[in-house]
mmCIF file of C-alpha atoms and ligand atoms in Angstrom:
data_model
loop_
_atom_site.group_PDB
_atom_site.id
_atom_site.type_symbol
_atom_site.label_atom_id
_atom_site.label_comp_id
_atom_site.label_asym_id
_atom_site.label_seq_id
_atom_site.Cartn_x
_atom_site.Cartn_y
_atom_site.Cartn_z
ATOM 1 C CA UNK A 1 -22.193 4.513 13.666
ATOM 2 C CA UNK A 2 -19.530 6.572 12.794
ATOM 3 C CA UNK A 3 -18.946 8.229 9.395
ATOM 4 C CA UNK A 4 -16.070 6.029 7.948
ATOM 5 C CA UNK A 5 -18.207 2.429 8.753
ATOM 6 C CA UNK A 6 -21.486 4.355 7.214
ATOM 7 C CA UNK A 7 -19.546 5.326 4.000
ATOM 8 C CA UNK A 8 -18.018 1.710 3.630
ATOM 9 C CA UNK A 9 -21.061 0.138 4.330
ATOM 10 C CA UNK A 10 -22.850 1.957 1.950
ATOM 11 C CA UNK A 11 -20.857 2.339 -0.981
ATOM 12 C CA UNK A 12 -20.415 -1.706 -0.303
ATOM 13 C CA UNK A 13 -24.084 -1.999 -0.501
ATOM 14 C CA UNK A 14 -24.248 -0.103 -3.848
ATOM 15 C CA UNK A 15 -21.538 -2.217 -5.236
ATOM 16 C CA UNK A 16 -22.947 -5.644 -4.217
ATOM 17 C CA UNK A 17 -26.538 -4.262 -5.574
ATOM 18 C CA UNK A 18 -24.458 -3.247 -9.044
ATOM 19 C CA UNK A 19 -22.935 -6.915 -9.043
ATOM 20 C CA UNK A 20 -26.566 -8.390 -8.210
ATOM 21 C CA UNK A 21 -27.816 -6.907 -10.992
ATOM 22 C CA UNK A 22 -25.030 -7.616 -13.526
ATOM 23 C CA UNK A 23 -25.707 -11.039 -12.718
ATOM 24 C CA UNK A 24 -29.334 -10.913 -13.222
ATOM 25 C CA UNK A 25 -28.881 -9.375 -16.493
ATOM 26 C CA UNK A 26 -26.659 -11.500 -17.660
ATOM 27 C CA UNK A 27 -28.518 -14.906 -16.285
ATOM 28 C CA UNK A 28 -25.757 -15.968 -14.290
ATOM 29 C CA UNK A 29 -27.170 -18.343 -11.864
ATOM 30 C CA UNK A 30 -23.868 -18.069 -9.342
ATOM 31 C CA UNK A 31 -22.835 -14.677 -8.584
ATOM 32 C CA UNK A 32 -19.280 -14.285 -8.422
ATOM 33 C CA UNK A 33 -16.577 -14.065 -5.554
ATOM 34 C CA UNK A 34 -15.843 -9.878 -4.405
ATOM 35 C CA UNK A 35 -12.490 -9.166 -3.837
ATOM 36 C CA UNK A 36 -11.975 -5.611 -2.123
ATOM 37 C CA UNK A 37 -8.635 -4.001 -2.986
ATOM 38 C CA UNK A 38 -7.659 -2.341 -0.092
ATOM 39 C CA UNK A 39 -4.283 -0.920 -1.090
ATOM 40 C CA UNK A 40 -3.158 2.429 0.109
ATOM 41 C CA UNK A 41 -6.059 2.395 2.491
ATOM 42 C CA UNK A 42 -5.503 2.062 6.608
ATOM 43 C CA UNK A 43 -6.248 -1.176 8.277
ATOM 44 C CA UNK A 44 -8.580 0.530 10.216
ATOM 45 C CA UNK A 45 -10.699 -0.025 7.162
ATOM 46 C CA UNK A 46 -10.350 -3.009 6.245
ATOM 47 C CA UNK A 47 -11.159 -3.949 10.296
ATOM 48 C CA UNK A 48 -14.321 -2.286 9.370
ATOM 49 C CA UNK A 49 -14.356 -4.423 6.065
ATOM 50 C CA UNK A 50 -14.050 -7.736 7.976
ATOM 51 C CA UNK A 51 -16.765 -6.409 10.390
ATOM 52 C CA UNK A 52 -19.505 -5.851 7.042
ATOM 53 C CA UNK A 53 -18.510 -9.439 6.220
ATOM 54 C CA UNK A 54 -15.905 -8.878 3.250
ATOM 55 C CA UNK A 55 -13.852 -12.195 3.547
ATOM 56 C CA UNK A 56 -11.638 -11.204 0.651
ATOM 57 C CA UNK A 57 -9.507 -8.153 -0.134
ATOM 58 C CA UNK A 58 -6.588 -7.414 -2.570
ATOM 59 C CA UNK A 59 -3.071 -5.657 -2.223
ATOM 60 C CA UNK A 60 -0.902 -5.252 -4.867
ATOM 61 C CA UNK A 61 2.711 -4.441 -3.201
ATOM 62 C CA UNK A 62 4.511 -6.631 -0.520
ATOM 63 C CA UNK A 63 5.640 -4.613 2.150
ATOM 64 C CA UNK A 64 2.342 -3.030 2.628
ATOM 65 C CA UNK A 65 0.637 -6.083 2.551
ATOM 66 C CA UNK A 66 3.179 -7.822 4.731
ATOM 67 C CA UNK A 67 2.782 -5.413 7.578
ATOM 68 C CA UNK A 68 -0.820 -4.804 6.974
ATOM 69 C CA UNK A 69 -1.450 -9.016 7.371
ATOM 70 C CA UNK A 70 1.051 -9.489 10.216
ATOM 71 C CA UNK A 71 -1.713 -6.641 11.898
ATOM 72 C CA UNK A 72 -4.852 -7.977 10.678
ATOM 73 C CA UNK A 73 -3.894 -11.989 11.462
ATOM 74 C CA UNK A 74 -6.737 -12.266 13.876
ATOM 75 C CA UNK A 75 -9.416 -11.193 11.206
ATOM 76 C CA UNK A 76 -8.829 -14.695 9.331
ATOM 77 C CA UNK A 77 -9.377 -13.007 5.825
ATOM 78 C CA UNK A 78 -7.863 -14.135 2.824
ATOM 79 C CA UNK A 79 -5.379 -12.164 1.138
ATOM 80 C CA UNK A 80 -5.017 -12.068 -3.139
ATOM 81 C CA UNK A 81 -1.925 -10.650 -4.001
ATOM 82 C CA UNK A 82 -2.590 -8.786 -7.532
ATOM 83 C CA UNK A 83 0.025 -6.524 -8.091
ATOM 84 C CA UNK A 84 3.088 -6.889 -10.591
ATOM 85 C CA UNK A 85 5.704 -9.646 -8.380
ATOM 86 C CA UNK A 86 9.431 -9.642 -8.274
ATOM 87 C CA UNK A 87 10.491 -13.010 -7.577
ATOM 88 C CA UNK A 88 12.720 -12.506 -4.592
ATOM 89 C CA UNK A 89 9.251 -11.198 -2.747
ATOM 90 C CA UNK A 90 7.701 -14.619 -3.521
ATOM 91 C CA UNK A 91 9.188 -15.723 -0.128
ATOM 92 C CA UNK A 92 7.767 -13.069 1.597
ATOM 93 C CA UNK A 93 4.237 -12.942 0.097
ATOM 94 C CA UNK A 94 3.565 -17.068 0.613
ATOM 95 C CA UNK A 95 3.437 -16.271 3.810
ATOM 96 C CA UNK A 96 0.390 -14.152 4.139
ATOM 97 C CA UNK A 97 -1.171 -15.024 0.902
ATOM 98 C CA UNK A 98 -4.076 -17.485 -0.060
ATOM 99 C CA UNK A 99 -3.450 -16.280 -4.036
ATOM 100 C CA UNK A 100 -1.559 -15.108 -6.308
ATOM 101 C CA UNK A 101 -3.350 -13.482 -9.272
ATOM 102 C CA UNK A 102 -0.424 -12.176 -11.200
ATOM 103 C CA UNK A 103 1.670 -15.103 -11.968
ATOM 104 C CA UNK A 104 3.156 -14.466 -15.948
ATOM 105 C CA UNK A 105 6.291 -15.480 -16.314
ATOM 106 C CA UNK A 106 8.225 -19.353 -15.499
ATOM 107 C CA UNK A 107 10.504 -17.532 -13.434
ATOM 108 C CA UNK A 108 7.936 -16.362 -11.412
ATOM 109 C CA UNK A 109 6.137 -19.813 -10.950
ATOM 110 C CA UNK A 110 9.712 -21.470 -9.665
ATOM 111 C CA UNK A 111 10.327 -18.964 -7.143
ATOM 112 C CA UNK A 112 6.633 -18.937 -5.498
ATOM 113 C CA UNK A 113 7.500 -22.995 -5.820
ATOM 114 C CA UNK A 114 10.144 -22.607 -3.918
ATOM 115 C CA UNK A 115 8.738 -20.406 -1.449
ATOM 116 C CA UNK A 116 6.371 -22.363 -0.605
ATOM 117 C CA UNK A 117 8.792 -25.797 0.243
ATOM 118 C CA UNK A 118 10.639 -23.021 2.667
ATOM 119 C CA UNK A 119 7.607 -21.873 4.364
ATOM 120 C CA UNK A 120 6.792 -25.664 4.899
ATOM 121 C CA UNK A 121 9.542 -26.202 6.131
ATOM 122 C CA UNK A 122 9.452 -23.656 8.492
ATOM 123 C CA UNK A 123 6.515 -24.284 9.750
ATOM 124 C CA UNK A 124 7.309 -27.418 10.256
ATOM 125 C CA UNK A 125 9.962 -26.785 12.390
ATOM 126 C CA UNK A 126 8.202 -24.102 14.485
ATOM 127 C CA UNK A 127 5.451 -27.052 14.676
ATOM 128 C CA UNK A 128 2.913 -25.191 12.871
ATOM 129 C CA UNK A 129 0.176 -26.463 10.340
ATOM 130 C CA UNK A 130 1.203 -26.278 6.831
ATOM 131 C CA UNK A 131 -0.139 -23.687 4.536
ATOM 132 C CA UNK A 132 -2.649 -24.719 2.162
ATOM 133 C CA UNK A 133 -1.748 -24.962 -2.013
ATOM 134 C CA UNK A 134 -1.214 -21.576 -3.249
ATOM 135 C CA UNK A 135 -4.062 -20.967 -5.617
ATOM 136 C CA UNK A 136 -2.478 -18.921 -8.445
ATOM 137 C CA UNK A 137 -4.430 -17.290 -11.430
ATOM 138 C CA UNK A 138 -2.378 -16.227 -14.774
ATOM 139 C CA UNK A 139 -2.029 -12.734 -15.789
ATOM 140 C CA UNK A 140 -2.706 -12.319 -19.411
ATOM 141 C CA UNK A 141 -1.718 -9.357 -21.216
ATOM 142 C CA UNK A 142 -4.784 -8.252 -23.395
ATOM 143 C CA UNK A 143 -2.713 -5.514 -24.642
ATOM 144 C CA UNK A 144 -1.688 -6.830 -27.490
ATOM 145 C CA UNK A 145 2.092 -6.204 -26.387
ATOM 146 C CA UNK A 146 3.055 -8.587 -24.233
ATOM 147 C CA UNK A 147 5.568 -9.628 -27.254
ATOM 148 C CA UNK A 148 7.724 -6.771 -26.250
ATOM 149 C CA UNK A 149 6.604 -4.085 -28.747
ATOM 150 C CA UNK A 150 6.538 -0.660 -27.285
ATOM 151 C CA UNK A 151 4.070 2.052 -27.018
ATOM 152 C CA UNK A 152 1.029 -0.025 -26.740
ATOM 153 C CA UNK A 153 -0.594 1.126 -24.107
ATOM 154 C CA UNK A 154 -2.114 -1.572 -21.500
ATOM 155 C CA UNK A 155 1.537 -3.539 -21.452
ATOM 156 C CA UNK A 156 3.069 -1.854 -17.938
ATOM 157 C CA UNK A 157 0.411 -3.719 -16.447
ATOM 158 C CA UNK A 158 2.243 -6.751 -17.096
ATOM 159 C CA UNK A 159 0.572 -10.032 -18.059
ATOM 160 C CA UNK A 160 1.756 -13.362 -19.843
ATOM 161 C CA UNK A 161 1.059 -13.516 -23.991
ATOM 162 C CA UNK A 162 -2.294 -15.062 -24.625
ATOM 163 C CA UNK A 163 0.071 -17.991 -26.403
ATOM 164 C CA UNK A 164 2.003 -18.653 -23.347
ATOM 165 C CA UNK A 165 -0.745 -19.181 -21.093
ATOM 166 C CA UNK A 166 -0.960 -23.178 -21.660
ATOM 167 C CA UNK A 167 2.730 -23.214 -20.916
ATOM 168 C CA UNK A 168 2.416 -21.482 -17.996
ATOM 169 C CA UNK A 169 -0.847 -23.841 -16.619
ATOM 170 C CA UNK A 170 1.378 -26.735 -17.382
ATOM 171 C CA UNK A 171 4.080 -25.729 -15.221
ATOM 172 C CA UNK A 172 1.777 -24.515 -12.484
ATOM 173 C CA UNK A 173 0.087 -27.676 -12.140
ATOM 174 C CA UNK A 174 3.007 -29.543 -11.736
ATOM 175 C CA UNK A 175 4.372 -27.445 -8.831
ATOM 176 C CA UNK A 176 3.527 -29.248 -5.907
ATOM 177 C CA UNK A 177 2.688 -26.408 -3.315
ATOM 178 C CA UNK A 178 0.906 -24.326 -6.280
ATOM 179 C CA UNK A 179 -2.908 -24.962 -7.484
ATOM 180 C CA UNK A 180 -3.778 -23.571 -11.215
ATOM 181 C CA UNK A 181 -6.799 -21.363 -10.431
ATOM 182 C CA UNK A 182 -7.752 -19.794 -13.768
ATOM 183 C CA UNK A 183 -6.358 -16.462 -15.645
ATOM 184 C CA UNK A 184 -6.655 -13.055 -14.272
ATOM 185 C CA UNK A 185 -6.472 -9.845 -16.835
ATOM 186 C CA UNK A 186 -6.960 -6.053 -16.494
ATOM 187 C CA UNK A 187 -8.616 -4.240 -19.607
ATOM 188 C CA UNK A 188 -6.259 -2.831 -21.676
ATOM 189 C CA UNK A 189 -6.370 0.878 -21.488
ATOM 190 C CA UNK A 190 -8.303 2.947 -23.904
ATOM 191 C CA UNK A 191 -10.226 -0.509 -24.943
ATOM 192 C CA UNK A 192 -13.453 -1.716 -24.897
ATOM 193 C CA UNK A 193 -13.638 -3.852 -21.665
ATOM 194 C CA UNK A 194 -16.271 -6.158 -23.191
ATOM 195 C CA UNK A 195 -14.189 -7.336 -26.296
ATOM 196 C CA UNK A 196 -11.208 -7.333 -24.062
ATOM 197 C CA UNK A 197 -12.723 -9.536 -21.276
ATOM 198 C CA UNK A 198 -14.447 -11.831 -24.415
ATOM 199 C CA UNK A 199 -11.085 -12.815 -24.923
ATOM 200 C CA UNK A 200 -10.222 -13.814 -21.732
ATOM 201 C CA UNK A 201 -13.042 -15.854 -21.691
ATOM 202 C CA UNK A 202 -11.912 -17.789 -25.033
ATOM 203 C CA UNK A 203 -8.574 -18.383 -23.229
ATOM 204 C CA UNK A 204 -10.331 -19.404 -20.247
ATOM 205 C CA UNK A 205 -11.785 -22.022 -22.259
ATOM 206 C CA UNK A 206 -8.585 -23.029 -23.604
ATOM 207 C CA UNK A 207 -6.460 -23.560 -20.361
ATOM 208 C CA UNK A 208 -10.066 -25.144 -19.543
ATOM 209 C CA UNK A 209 -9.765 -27.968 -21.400
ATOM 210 C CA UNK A 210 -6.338 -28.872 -20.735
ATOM 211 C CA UNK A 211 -6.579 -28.407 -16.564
ATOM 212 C CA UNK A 212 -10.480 -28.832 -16.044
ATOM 213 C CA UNK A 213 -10.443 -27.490 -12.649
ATOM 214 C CA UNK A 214 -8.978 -24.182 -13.741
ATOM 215 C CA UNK A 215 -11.918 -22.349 -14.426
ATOM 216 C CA UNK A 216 -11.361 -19.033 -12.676
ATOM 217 C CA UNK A 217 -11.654 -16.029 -14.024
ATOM 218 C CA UNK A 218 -10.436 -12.836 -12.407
ATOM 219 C CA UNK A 219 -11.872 -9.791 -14.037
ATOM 220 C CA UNK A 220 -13.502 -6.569 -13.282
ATOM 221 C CA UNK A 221 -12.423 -3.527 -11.440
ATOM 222 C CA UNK A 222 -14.822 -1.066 -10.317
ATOM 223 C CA UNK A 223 -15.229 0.858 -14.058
ATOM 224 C CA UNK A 224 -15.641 -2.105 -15.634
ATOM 225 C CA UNK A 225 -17.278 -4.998 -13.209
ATOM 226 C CA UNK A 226 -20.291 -5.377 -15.753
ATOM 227 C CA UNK A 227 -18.719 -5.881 -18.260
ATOM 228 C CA UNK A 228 -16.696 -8.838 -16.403
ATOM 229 C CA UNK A 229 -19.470 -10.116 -15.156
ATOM 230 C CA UNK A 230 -20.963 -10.503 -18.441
ATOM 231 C CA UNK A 231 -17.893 -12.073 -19.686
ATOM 232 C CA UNK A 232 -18.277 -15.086 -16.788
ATOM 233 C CA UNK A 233 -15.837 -13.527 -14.467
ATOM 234 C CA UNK A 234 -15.633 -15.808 -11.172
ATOM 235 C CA UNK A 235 -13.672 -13.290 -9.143
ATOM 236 C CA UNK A 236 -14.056 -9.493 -9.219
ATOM 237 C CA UNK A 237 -11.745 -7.359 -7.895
ATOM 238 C CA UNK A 238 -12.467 -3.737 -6.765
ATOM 239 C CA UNK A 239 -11.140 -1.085 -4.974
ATOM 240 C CA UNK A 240 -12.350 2.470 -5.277
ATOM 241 C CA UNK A 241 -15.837 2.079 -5.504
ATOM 242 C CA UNK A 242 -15.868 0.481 -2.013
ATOM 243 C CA UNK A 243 -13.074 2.609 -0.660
ATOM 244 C CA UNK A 244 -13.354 6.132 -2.438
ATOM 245 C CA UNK A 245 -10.485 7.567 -4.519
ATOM 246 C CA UNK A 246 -7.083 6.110 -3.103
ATOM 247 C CA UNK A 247 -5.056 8.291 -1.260
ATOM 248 C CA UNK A 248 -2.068 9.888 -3.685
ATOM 249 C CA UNK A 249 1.025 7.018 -3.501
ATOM 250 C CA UNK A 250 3.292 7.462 -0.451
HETATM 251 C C1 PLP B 301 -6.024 -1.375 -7.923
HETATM 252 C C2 PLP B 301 -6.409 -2.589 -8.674
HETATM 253 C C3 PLP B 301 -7.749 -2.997 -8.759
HETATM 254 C C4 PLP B 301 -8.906 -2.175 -8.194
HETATM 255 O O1 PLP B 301 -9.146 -1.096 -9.045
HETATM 256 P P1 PLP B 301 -10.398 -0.074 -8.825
HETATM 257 O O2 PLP B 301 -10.502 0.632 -10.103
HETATM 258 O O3 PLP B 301 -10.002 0.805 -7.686
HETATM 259 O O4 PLP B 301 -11.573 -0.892 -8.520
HETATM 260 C C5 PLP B 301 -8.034 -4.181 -9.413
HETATM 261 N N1 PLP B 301 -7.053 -4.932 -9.970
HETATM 262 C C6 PLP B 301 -5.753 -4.584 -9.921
HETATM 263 C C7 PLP B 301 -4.728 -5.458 -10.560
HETATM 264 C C8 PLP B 301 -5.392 -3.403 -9.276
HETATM 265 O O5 PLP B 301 -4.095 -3.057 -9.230
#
């Protein structure tokens, strides 16, 4: 093999043995699902990716995920978009993504509504199968700041208010094209990912017992996947641990 497949296969290995085991110590009896954030990496790596069996990888901006999935069609992965989402990109992203992880806003949930009638339609008309539901997960901000204060660090990273969340579920589930998968968060800065992840779970529960089948939980980044794990996290999304440090932003 050559060195880039060795690397990635090892420093996959290492990170599915550090998930194994934060399952085991937590006495989890299902594991959960990896996500592998490939952004700023080639898709020569994530060919090698598909190729180790990774069925799942994250981006977190639109036109490199657009022209990175228009390449990699053939592979038959499934894309989660995570990044922060503009609503006039919604049209572009439904076409190339099976979720949406950082839905926080009403706005937001209208437009990828839209999007997906359009696409539909489109497909319809170019007498294609439709799409499947867009599974979408709500970002929560665990900042803290999500009310609009300032200088609380953790609140660029956008995310919905922890009291909104409901709301948000309600008018997810009533979009037709759109399926409520769970809440998605990102550990605040500077706090403890354990406490911060806790209450994730507790909102979890929450949207849980409104919309029963929306218990996902995306959680965990490659600092902090134990502490998600711990916390019940179904979905784990990581990036440099797999991939090595990303290259500098282009
Ligand atoms: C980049 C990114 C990740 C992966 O982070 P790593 O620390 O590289 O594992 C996970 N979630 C989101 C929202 C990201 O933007």
């Amino acid at each position: 093999m050559q060195a880039r497949p060795l690397e990635l296969q090892e420093r996959l290995r290492a990170v599915r043995v550090r998930i194994d085991d934060a399952v085991t110590s937590s006495g989890r009896t299902a594991p959960p699902e990896l996500i592998v954030v490939t952004k700023y990496f080639p898709t020569a790596d994530i060919r090698i990716l598909a190729g180790l069996g990774v069925a799942d990888v994250g981006e977190s901006r639109d036109q490199e995920a657009a022209a990175k999935t228009e390449e990699l069609a053939a592979l038959g992965l499934h894309w989660h978009f995570i990044g922060q989402l503009q609503s006039n990109k919604a049209r572009s992203v439904v076409r190339y993504a099976h979720a949406v992880h950082s839905v926080d806003r009403p706005a937001l949930v209208t437009a990828l509504d839209k999007a997906i009638a359009a696409e539909q339609l489109s497909r319809r008309d170019g007498a294609l199968a439709p799409r499947p539901e867009l599974s979408c997960f709500i970002q929560v901000d665990l900042s803290g700041a999500a009310g609009g204060e300032t200088g609380v660090s953790g609140h660029q990273r956008g995310g919905a208010d922890p009291a909104d969340v409901v709301g948000l579920g309600r008018l997810i589930d009533a979009a037709e094209g759109l399926s409520l998968a769970g809440v998605m968060a990102v550990a605040p800065l500077g706090a403890d990912p354990a406490e911060a992840f806790a209450r994730l779970g507790d909102i979890s529960v929450s949207l849980c017992s409104r919309f029963p089948a929306a218990a996902g939980i995306s959680a965990g980044m490659s600092a902090d996947l134990e502490a998600a794990v711990a916390a019940g996290a179904t979905h784990l999304r990581i990036g440099s641990e797999v991939l090595g440090d990303r290259p500098p932003l282009r």
